[in-house]
Amino acid sequence: MAPMEVSDMDSVQDRYHYSQYPDEHFHYELKRYKGYAVIINNVNFCHTRFRNRERSAHDVTALQEMLQTRLLFRPEDIQIEEDLTTNQMSLVLEKVASDVNFSEYSCLIVVVLSYGESENIVYGVDGKFSYQQLISPFQYPKIPTLFDTPKFFIIQSEYPENDGFSHNAPVPAPLSPSTEIAEPDTLFLFSLDPASITWRTDGKGSHFIQRLCEVMRLDGLRYDITQMFVRVLRLVRLDYEGYVRDFIDTKLSCPRMVSLLSKEFRFDWEDY
């Protein structure tokens, strides 16, 4: 098919005015179930040089409680996996994609808690796993029931050699997941902090996931999902600034969001 001429595009815009579309046209549909969530928590890296990530268990608990009590996910729609190899991660995601009837679910949420690197890499307990490998099992037209369904990928990861806070840690090139993310209706929210604090000082999980759960508990039914995620990014930024304001040479690397969503998404439209 030949590309559209500018004049053709103008004529399309003339026929379809913004005012002609109802609000519902810009909202993702809420279906029978709120969503399906997969949480992969890689803790034990005993076969590598990396330290284990025991504190990550607090993040899993917070995520599970938030999804069930606030967003009203059914318990059977929250799948928790721990200490997966890269091959097991692929198998789990492919099984979810093939077994779940997403025509009944409002969204898909995939959370990975692990180590990571720049260049869009997260770790299985035995090696590297790319962001594209996370997305691939759920791509359209491979999974037609996910068409026009928002897919949220949330990644809490830290550099293996930076377990905790090291304000002199080298800062690699910024991540650019947009170079890999081309799947429509997909949003990536990710934290990779080579020169910042990852864990809360009380040991109860990471700043990123705990702030995410806090915002979702308070406003999970109130705002569009991207608005809530922006609030999370701001809160984590403030957390980091509070820790490092005394370190002039510190370079901050805070969570980021990359979105290819084409509509607004809320877990409850009743009060809209």
C-alpha positions as semicolon CSV with decimal commas, in nm:
position;residue;x (nm);y (nm);z (nm)
1;M;0,000;0,000;0,000
2;A;0,134;0,341;-0,098
3;P;0,194;0,586;0,188
4;M;-0,073;0,847;0,253
5;E;-0,019;1,186;0,101
6;V;-0,044;1,486;0,331
7;S;-0,361;1,596;0,155
8;D;-0,518;1,253;0,220
9;M;-0,436;1,277;0,589
10;D;-0,590;1,623;0,599
11;S;-0,912;1,491;0,451
12;V;-0,926;1,213;0,712
13;Q;-0,883;1,469;0,989
14;D;-1,158;1,679;0,836
15;R;-1,399;1,383;0,843
16;Y;-1,319;1,271;1,198
17;H;-1,316;1,555;1,445
18;Y;-1,202;1,504;1,803
19;S;-1,539;1,634;1,928
20;Q;-1,720;1,352;1,748
21;Y;-1,566;1,082;1,967
22;P;-1,724;0,995;2,303
23;D;-1,503;0,971;2,610
24;E;-1,528;0,592;2,602
25;H;-1,330;0,593;2,278
26;F;-1,023;0,704;2,475
27;H;-1,059;0,454;2,761
28;Y;-0,942;0,095;2,774
29;E;-1,235;-0,134;2,843
30;L;-1,280;-0,285;3,187
31;K;-1,364;-0,651;3,145
32;R;-1,494;-0,928;3,370
33;Y;-1,174;-0,950;3,578
34;K;-0,947;-0,663;3,683
35;G;-0,630;-0,821;3,547
36;Y;-0,378;-1,104;3,552
37;A;-0,045;-1,050;3,728
38;V;0,282;-1,244;3,713
39;I;0,547;-1,161;3,974
40;I;0,894;-1,307;3,920
41;N;1,115;-1,267;4,225
42;N;1,474;-1,378;4,172
43;V;1,640;-1,391;4,514
44;N;1,901;-1,666;4,534
45;F;2,201;-1,626;4,305
46;C;2,405;-1,895;4,480
47;H;2,560;-2,019;4,154
48;T;2,694;-1,674;4,065
49;R;2,917;-1,413;4,228
50;F;2,610;-1,203;4,313
51;R;2,471;-1,158;4,661
52;N;2,124;-1,294;4,735
53;R;1,833;-1,049;4,743
54;E;1,646;-1,156;5,060
55;R;1,488;-0,814;5,118
56;S;1,292;-0,852;4,793
57;A;1,039;-1,072;4,978
58;H;0,893;-0,755;5,133
59;D;0,820;-0,624;4,784
60;V;0,637;-0,942;4,685
61;T;0,418;-0,922;4,996
62;A;0,337;-0,556;4,933
63;L;0,252;-0,619;4,567
64;Q;0,030;-0,915;4,647
65;E;-0,160;-0,728;4,919
66;M;-0,206;-0,419;4,700
67;L;-0,335;-0,621;4,404
68;Q;-0,582;-0,820;4,612
69;T;-0,708;-0,570;4,868
70;R;-0,705;-0,247;4,667
71;L;-0,729;-0,341;4,301
72;L;-0,946;-0,645;4,377
73;F;-0,752;-0,901;4,179
74;R;-0,866;-1,255;4,248
75;P;-0,602;-1,462;4,434
76;E;-0,590;-1,709;4,145
77;D;-0,506;-1,423;3,909
78;I;-0,180;-1,342;4,090
79;Q;0,098;-1,583;3,994
80;I;0,418;-1,564;4,199
81;E;0,737;-1,733;4,079
82;E;1,074;-1,737;4,254
83;D;1,434;-1,804;4,151
84;L;1,381;-1,872;3,783
85;T;1,654;-1,939;3,530
86;T;1,630;-1,755;3,201
87;N;1,482;-2,064;3,037
88;Q;1,225;-2,098;3,316
89;M;1,132;-1,732;3,282
90;S;1,059;-1,786;2,912
91;L;0,856;-2,101;2,983
92;V;0,649;-1,934;3,257
93;L;0,566;-1,631;3,042
94;E;0,485;-1,843;2,738
95;K;0,255;-2,064;2,946
96;V;0,070;-1,762;3,083
97;A;0,031;-1,624;2,733
98;S;-0,107;-1,952;2,597
99;D;-0,324;-2,060;2,894
100;V;-0,493;-1,739;3,009
101;N;-0,801;-1,618;2,823
102;F;-0,717;-1,249;2,818
103;S;-1,051;-1,159;2,659
104;E;-1,185;-1,166;3,017
105;Y;-0,908;-0,956;3,173
106;S;-0,877;-0,577;3,176
107;C;-0,497;-0,579;3,176
108;L;-0,179;-0,783;3,210
109;I;0,084;-0,699;3,471
110;V;0,432;-0,855;3,466
111;V;0,664;-0,767;3,754
112;V;1,030;-0,873;3,768
113;L;1,236;-0,826;4,085
114;S;1,600;-0,909;4,017
115;Y;1,941;-0,777;3,922
116;G;1,976;-0,588;3,596
117;E;2,205;-0,397;3,363
118;S;2,187;-0,125;3,106
119;E;2,101;-0,228;2,750
120;N;1,759;-0,346;2,867
121;I;1,876;-0,650;3,062
122;V;1,728;-0,816;3,369
123;Y;1,871;-1,130;3,529
124;G;1,745;-1,482;3,571
125;V;1,932;-1,665;3,845
126;D;2,168;-1,806;3,580
127;G;2,214;-1,520;3,335
128;K;2,078;-1,230;3,133
129;F;1,722;-1,189;3,005
130;S;1,627;-0,905;2,771
131;Y;1,324;-0,680;2,798
132;Q;1,225;-0,799;2,452
133;Q;1,207;-1,155;2,586
134;L;0,958;-1,030;2,846
135;I;0,735;-0,879;2,581
136;S;0,767;-1,142;2,310
137;P;0,523;-1,409;2,445
138;F;0,243;-1,150;2,464
139;Q;0,277;-0,987;2,124
140;Y;-0,008;-0,948;1,879
141;P;-0,107;-1,133;1,660
142;K;0,054;-1,424;1,848
143;I;-0,198;-1,370;2,131
144;P;-0,508;-1,217;1,966
145;T;-0,700;-1,189;2,296
146;L;-0,446;-0,928;2,409
147;F;-0,536;-0,694;2,124
148;D;-0,627;-0,350;2,263
149;T;-0,547;-0,470;2,616
150;P;-0,293;-0,271;2,821
151;K;0,019;-0,460;2,924
152;F;0,226;-0,325;3,214
153;F;0,584;-0,441;3,269
154;I;0,728;-0,330;3,603
155;I;1,095;-0,399;3,673
156;Q;1,275;-0,345;4,002
157;S;1,639;-0,421;3,940
158;E;1,974;-0,309;4,071
159;Y;2,331;-0,354;3,953
160;P;2,488;-0,674;4,091
161;E;2,804;-0,497;4,208
162;N;2,606;-0,222;4,383
163;D;2,419;-0,394;4,665
164;G;2,303;-0,092;4,860
165;F;2,439;0,260;4,834
166;S;2,766;0,355;4,671
167;H;2,768;0,720;4,569
168;N;3,096;0,672;4,383
169;A;2,963;0,388;4,171
170;P;3,021;0,427;3,797
171;V;2,712;0,533;3,607
172;P;2,661;0,353;3,275
173;A;2,488;0,499;2,975
174;P;2,117;0,573;3,033
175;L;1,876;0,295;2,950
176;S;1,672;0,335;2,636
177;P;1,403;0,068;2,641
178;S;1,214;0,260;2,376
179;T;1,460;0,113;2,126
180;E;1,323;-0,232;2,206
181;I;0,961;-0,159;2,294
182;A;0,750;-0,147;1,982
183;E;0,445;-0,341;2,101
184;P;0,130;-0,123;2,107
185;D;-0,064;-0,085;2,432
186;T;0,248;-0,153;2,638
187;L;0,392;0,041;2,929
188;F;0,730;-0,016;3,094
189;L;0,801;0,117;3,441
190;F;1,152;0,031;3,546
191;S;1,410;0,107;3,811
192;L;1,781;0,056;3,761
193;D;1,986;0,261;4,001
194;P;2,362;0,221;3,976
195;A;2,441;0,524;4,192
196;S;2,144;0,545;4,426
197;I;1,995;0,368;4,722
198;T;1,781;0,071;4,622
199;W;1,662;-0,057;4,958
200;R;1,479;0,118;5,238
201;T;1,689;0,175;5,550
202;D;1,447;-0,034;5,757
203;G;1,513;-0,330;5,525
204;K;1,147;-0,355;5,424
205;G;1,175;-0,374;5,050
206;S;1,285;-0,130;4,780
207;H;1,196;0,237;4,757
208;F;1,054;0,188;4,409
209;I;0,813;-0,101;4,475
210;Q;0,710;0,020;4,819
211;R;0,626;0,365;4,679
212;L;0,441;0,205;4,390
213;C;0,227;0,002;4,629
214;E;0,167;0,305;4,850
215;V;0,036;0,515;4,561
216;M;-0,176;0,232;4,425
217;R;-0,327;0,161;4,769
218;L;-0,429;0,523;4,815
219;D;-0,524;0,623;4,460
220;G;-0,541;0,297;4,265
221;L;-0,904;0,354;4,167
222;R;-0,886;0,731;4,133
223;Y;-0,646;0,823;3,852
224;D;-0,537;0,708;3,511
225;I;-0,252;0,458;3,543
226;T;0,010;0,687;3,388
227;Q;-0,080;0,966;3,632
228;M;-0,024;0,729;3,923
229;F;0,305;0,609;3,784
230;V;0,426;0,969;3,744
231;R;0,351;1,019;4,113
232;V;0,556;0,710;4,195
233;L;0,853;0,842;3,996
234;R;0,832;1,175;4,175
235;L;0,819;1,015;4,522
236;V;1,117;0,792;4,452
237;R;1,310;1,089;4,317
238;L;1,241;1,274;4,643
239;D;1,353;0,969;4,843
240;Y;1,684;0,961;4,658
241;E;1,740;1,335;4,687
242;G;1,689;1,308;5,062
243;Y;1,968;1,053;5,085
244;V;2,224;1,208;4,855
245;R;2,193;1,583;4,902
246;D;2,517;1,575;5,103
247;F;2,708;1,398;4,827
248;I;2,790;1,656;4,562
249;D;2,949;1,402;4,328
250;T;2,647;1,171;4,328
251;K;2,473;1,112;3,998
252;L;2,110;1,016;4,034
253;S;1,945;0,749;3,824
254;C;1,576;0,729;3,907
255;P;1,296;0,507;3,778
256;R;1,160;0,583;3,434
257;M;0,850;0,514;3,231
258;V;0,813;0,433;2,863
259;S;0,456;0,415;2,737
260;L;0,298;0,306;2,411
261;L;-0,053;0,316;2,554
262;S;-0,307;0,466;2,316
263;K;-0,587;0,519;2,569
264;E;-0,639;0,602;2,933
265;F;-0,664;0,317;3,181
266;R;-0,825;0,319;3,524
267;F;-0,916;0,022;3,740
268;D;-1,255;0,183;3,806
269;W;-1,440;0,422;3,577
270;E;-1,752;0,453;3,794
271;D;-1,647;0,780;3,957
272;Y;-1,505;0,929;3,640
